[in-house]
PDB file of C-alpha atoms in Angstrom:
ATOM      1  CA  GLY A   1      15.275 -19.833 -56.071  1.00 62.00           C
ATOM      2  CA  ILE A   2      12.391 -19.135 -58.290  1.00 81.00           C
ATOM      3  CA  VAL A   3       9.086 -20.682 -57.276  1.00 72.00           C
ATOM      4  CA  PRO A   4       7.063 -22.288 -60.059  1.00 82.00           C
ATOM      5  CA  SER A   5       3.771 -20.484 -60.649  1.00 79.00           C
ATOM      6  CA  HIS A   6       1.681 -23.446 -59.515  1.00 82.00           C
ATOM      7  CA  GLU A   7       3.536 -23.386 -56.124  1.00 81.00           C
ATOM      8  CA  THR A   8       3.275 -19.625 -55.517  1.00 80.00           C
ATOM      9  CA  GLY A   9       0.301 -19.888 -53.161  1.00 83.00           C
ATOM     10  CA  ARG A  10       1.987 -22.501 -51.000  1.00 85.00           C
ATOM     11  CA  ALA A  11       5.250 -20.510 -50.927  1.00 80.00           C
ATOM     12  CA  VAL A  12       3.457 -17.350 -49.826  1.00 80.00           C
ATOM     13  CA  GLU A  13       1.543 -19.306 -47.189  1.00 85.00           C
ATOM     14  CA  THR A  14       4.774 -20.808 -45.831  1.00 86.00           C
ATOM     15  CA  ILE A  15       6.460 -17.416 -45.644  1.00 84.00           C
ATOM     16  CA  LEU A  16       3.461 -15.850 -43.901  1.00 85.00           C
ATOM     17  CA  GLN A  17       3.193 -18.733 -41.416  1.00 89.00           C
ATOM     18  CA  ARG A  18       6.813 -18.226 -40.409  1.00 90.00           C
ATOM     19  CA  ARG A  19       6.333 -14.462 -40.117  1.00 89.00           C
ATOM     20  CA  HIS A  20       3.173 -14.884 -38.046  1.00 89.00           C
ATOM     21  CA  ALA A  21       4.890 -17.393 -35.761  1.00 90.00           C
ATOM     22  CA  LEU A  22       7.788 -14.970 -35.223  1.00 92.00           C
ATOM     23  CA  GLU A  23       5.424 -12.072 -34.517  1.00 92.00           C
ATOM     24  CA  ALA A  24       3.462 -14.165 -32.009  1.00 91.00           C
ATOM     25  CA  ALA A  25       6.658 -15.356 -30.307  1.00 92.00           C
ATOM     26  CA  LYS A  26       7.956 -11.791 -30.073  1.00 94.00           C
ATOM     27  CA  LEU A  27       4.676 -10.597 -28.545  1.00 92.00           C
ATOM     28  CA  ARG A  28       4.667 -13.434 -25.988  1.00 93.00           C
ATOM     29  CA  ALA A  29       8.281 -12.677 -25.038  1.00 95.00           C
ATOM     30  CA  GLU A  30       7.460  -8.990 -24.542  1.00 94.00           C
ATOM     31  CA  GLN A  31       4.415  -9.882 -22.464  1.00 92.00           C
ATOM     32  CA  PHE A  32       6.416 -12.331 -20.350  1.00 92.00           C
ATOM     33  CA  HIS A  33       9.047  -9.668 -19.689  1.00 94.00           C
ATOM     34  CA  GLU A  34       6.387  -7.117 -18.763  1.00 92.00           C
ATOM     35  CA  ARG A  35       4.618  -9.584 -16.457  1.00 90.00           C
ATOM     36  CA  SER A  36       7.901 -10.647 -14.810  1.00 92.00           C
ATOM     37  CA  THR A  37       8.947  -7.055 -14.213  1.00 93.00           C
ATOM     38  CA  ILE A  38       5.627  -6.068 -12.676  1.00 91.00           C
ATOM     39  CA  ILE A  39       5.550  -9.125 -10.409  1.00 91.00           C
ATOM     40  CA  ALA A  40       9.167  -8.588  -9.323  1.00 93.00           C
ATOM     41  CA  ASP A  41       8.485  -4.929  -8.506  1.00 93.00           C
ATOM     42  CA  ALA A  42       5.387  -5.813  -6.493  1.00 91.00           C
ATOM     43  CA  LEU A  43       7.172  -8.565  -4.585  1.00 93.00           C
ATOM     44  CA  ASN A  44      10.188  -6.375  -3.876  1.00 95.00           C
ATOM     45  CA  LYS A  45       7.901  -3.791  -2.273  1.00 94.00           C
ATOM     46  CA  ILE A  46       6.325  -6.507  -0.133  1.00 95.00           C
ATOM     47  CA  LEU A  47       9.727  -7.882   0.884  1.00 95.00           C
ATOM     48  CA  ASP A  48      10.962  -4.396   1.794  1.00 97.00           C
ATOM     49  CA  GLU A  49       7.912  -3.840   3.970  1.00 96.00           C
ATOM     50  CA  LYS A  50       8.385  -7.264   5.582  1.00 96.00           C
ATOM     51  CA  ALA A  51      12.052  -6.531   6.345  1.00 97.00           C
ATOM     52  CA  HIS A  52      11.033  -3.263   7.987  1.00 97.00           C
ATOM     53  CA  LYS A  53       8.441  -5.042  10.134  1.00 96.00           C
ATOM     54  CA  ARG A  54      10.981  -7.749  11.089  1.00 96.00           C
ATOM     55  CA  ALA A  55      13.383  -5.041  12.212  1.00 97.00           C
ATOM     56  CA  GLU A  56      10.607  -3.484  14.304  1.00 96.00           C
ATOM     57  CA  ILE A  57       9.933  -6.828  15.982  1.00 96.00           C
ATOM     58  CA  LEU A  58      13.624  -7.326  16.709  1.00 95.00           C
ATOM     59  CA  ALA A  59      13.832  -3.852  18.265  1.00 96.00           C
ATOM     60  CA  ARG A  60      10.900  -4.419  20.604  1.00 95.00           C
ATOM     61  CA  ASP A  61      11.471  -5.221  24.224  1.00 95.00           C
ATOM     62  CA  MET A  62       9.843  -8.658  24.359  1.00 95.00           C
ATOM     63  CA  SER A  63      10.727 -12.223  25.217  1.00 96.00           C
ATOM     64  CA  GLN A  64      12.085 -14.641  22.625  1.00 96.00           C
ATOM     65  CA  GLU A  65       8.754 -16.503  22.714  1.00 96.00           C
ATOM     66  CA  GLU A  66       6.866 -13.303  21.984  1.00 96.00           C
ATOM     67  CA  LYS A  67       9.254 -12.466  19.137  1.00 95.00           C
ATOM     68  CA  THR A  68       8.864 -15.963  17.704  1.00 96.00           C
ATOM     69  CA  ALA A  69       5.080 -15.616  17.808  1.00 96.00           C
ATOM     70  CA  ALA A  70       5.306 -12.155  16.215  1.00 96.00           C
ATOM     71  CA  PHE A  71       7.512 -13.537  13.423  1.00 96.00           C
ATOM     72  CA  GLU A  72       5.042 -16.366  12.797  1.00 96.00           C
ATOM     73  CA  ASP A  73       2.194 -13.856  12.568  1.00 96.00           C
ATOM     74  CA  LEU A  74       4.299 -11.746  10.240  1.00 96.00           C
ATOM     75  CA  GLU A  75       4.934 -14.731   7.957  1.00 96.00           C
ATOM     76  CA  GLY A  76       1.213 -15.435   7.684  1.00 95.00           C
ATOM     77  CA  GLU A  77       0.380 -11.800   7.055  1.00 95.00           C
ATOM     78  CA  PHE A  78       2.975 -11.436   4.346  1.00 95.00           C
ATOM     79  CA  LEU A  79       2.109 -14.707   2.633  1.00 94.00           C
ATOM     80  CA  VAL A  80      -1.368 -13.267   2.062  1.00 94.00           C
ATOM     81  CA  LYS A  81       0.091  -9.910   0.976  1.00 94.00           C
ATOM     82  CA  GLN A  82       2.447 -11.650  -1.455  1.00 93.00           C
ATOM     83  CA  LYS A  83      -0.301 -13.672  -3.116  1.00 93.00           C
ATOM     84  CA  THR A  84      -2.545 -10.613  -3.313  1.00 92.00           C
ATOM     85  CA  ALA A  85       0.247  -8.485  -4.793  1.00 89.00           C
ATOM     86  CA  GLN A  86       1.015 -11.099  -7.434  1.00 88.00           C
ATOM     87  CA  PHE A  87      -2.644 -11.401  -8.397  1.00 89.00           C
ATOM     88  CA  GLU A  88      -3.209  -7.657  -8.542  1.00 88.00           C
ATOM     89  CA  ALA A  89       0.019  -7.046 -10.436  1.00 82.00           C
ATOM     90  CA  VAL A  90      -1.014  -9.249 -13.347  1.00 84.00           C
ATOM     91  CA  ALA A  91      -4.785  -8.813 -13.236  1.00 84.00           C
ATOM     92  CA  THR A  92      -4.665  -5.637 -15.271  1.00 79.00           C
ATOM     93  CA  LEU A  93      -2.182  -7.138 -17.713  1.00 84.00           C
ATOM     94  CA  ASP A  94      -4.314 -10.125 -18.640  1.00 81.00           C
ATOM     95  CA  ASP A  95      -6.926  -8.071 -20.480  1.00 80.00           C
ATOM     96  CA  ASP A  96      -4.261  -5.954 -22.179  1.00 84.00           C
ATOM     97  CA  HIS A  97      -2.323  -9.035 -23.268  1.00 82.00           C
ATOM     98  CA  LEU A  98      -5.412 -10.766 -24.620  1.00 81.00           C
ATOM     99  CA  ALA A  99      -6.331  -7.636 -26.568  1.00 83.00           C
ATOM    100  CA  ALA A 100      -2.806  -7.398 -28.011  1.00 86.00           C
ATOM    101  CA  GLU A 101      -2.930 -11.047 -29.082  1.00 85.00           C
ATOM    102  CA  ALA A 102      -6.337 -10.559 -30.698  1.00 82.00           C
ATOM    103  CA  GLU A 103      -5.043  -7.456 -32.509  1.00 85.00           C
ATOM    104  CA  LEU A 104      -2.034  -9.400 -33.783  1.00 82.00           C
ATOM    105  CA  ARG A 105      -4.289 -12.180 -35.115  1.00 81.00           C
ATOM    106  CA  ARG A 106      -6.500  -9.607 -36.844  1.00 85.00           C
ATOM    107  CA  ASN A 107      -3.473  -8.013 -38.479  1.00 83.00           C
ATOM    108  CA  GLN A 108      -2.090 -11.325 -39.647  1.00 81.00           C
TER     109      GLN A 108
END
């Protein structure tokens, strides 16, 4: 409908608030997808490397106790690698995402 002239400012403000909320939600969704993809890629590389190392341990000529100890060491090593990979994967994104959010606020 037609907005009375004394309500025009409020109507424009309402429309812009909705638009800004949608733009912010879209940006956050894109950033979440980007972050998820980068983390998944990094973790998949780590898991592939871990699987290769597990296969190497299995192929070695060693006792079951030695294999168990090697697997325990492997778990500890790859827990650290996993945490490091996750941190490094998103560290560069954080600054980019903050800049994109600031740019969106400036443009709104």
